[in-house]
C-alpha positions as a Python dict, from the first residue, in 0.01 Angstrom:
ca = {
    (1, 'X'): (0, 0, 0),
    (2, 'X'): (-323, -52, -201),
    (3, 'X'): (-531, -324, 5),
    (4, 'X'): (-572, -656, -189),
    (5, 'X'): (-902, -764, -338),
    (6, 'X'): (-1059, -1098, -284),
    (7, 'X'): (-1030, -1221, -620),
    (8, 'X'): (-652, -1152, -599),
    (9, 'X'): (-601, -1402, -258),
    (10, 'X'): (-524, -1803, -395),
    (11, 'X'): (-807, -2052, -415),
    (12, 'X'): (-698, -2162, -54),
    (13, 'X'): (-593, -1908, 193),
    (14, 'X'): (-336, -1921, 483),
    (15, 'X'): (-391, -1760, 841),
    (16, 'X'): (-216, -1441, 747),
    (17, 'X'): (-446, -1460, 382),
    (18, 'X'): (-783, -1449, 683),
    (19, 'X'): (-621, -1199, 886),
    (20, 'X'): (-537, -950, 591),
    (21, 'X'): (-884, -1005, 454),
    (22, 'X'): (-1037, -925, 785),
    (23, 'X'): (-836, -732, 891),
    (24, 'X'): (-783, -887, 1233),
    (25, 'X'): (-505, -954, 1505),
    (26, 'X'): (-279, -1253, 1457),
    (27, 'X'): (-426, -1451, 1791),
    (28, 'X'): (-765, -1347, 1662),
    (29, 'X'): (-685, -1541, 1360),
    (30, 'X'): (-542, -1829, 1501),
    (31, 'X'): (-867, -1829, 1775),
    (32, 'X'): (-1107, -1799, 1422),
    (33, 'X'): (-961, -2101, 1226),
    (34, 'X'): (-941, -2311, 1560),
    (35, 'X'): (-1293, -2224, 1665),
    (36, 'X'): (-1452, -2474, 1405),
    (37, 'X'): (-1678, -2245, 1242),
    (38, 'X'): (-1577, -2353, 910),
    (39, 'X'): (-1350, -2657, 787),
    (40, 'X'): (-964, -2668, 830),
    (41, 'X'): (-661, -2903, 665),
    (42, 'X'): (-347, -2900, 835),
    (43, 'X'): (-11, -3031, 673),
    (44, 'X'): (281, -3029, 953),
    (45, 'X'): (202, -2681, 1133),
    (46, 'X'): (43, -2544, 809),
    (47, 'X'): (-329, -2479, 825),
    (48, 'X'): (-497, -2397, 540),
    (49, 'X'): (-868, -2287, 438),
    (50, 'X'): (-1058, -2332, 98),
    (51, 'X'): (-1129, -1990, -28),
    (52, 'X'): (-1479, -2113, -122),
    (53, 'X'): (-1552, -2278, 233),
    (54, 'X'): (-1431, -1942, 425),
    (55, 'X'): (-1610, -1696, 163),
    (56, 'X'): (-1960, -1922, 245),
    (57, 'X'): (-1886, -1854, 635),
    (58, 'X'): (-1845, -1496, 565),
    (59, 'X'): (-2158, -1473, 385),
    (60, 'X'): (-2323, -1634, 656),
    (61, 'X'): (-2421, -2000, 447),
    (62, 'X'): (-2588, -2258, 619),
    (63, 'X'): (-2357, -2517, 506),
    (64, 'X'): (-2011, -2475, 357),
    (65, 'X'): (-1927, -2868, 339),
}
């Protein structure tokens, strides 16, 4: 299975969207999105991150507000 590009994931990205593009565990996921390092919205159990906000964390910007 070819690996999915960036460009290719929705404008905002589920847990299992920042797992697959990291290519981490599930609980390391989960750990990431709770940590605070970037912002969150939750609906019911749903979390869900701007693909803008979490691409500005990965690049290591100052401020992703």
């Amino acid at each position: 299975m070819e690996k999915k590009k960036l460009k290719d994931y929705p404008s905002v990205l589920s847990v299992s969207d920042i797992q697959a593009i990291l290519g981490i565990g599930r609980r390391q996921a989960y750990e990431l999105v709770n940590s605070g390092s970037f912002h969150v919205a939750r609906a019911g159990r749903r979390i869900m991150v701007s693909k803008t906000v979490f691409l500005a964390w990965l690049k290591g910007s100052a401020n992703q507000s």
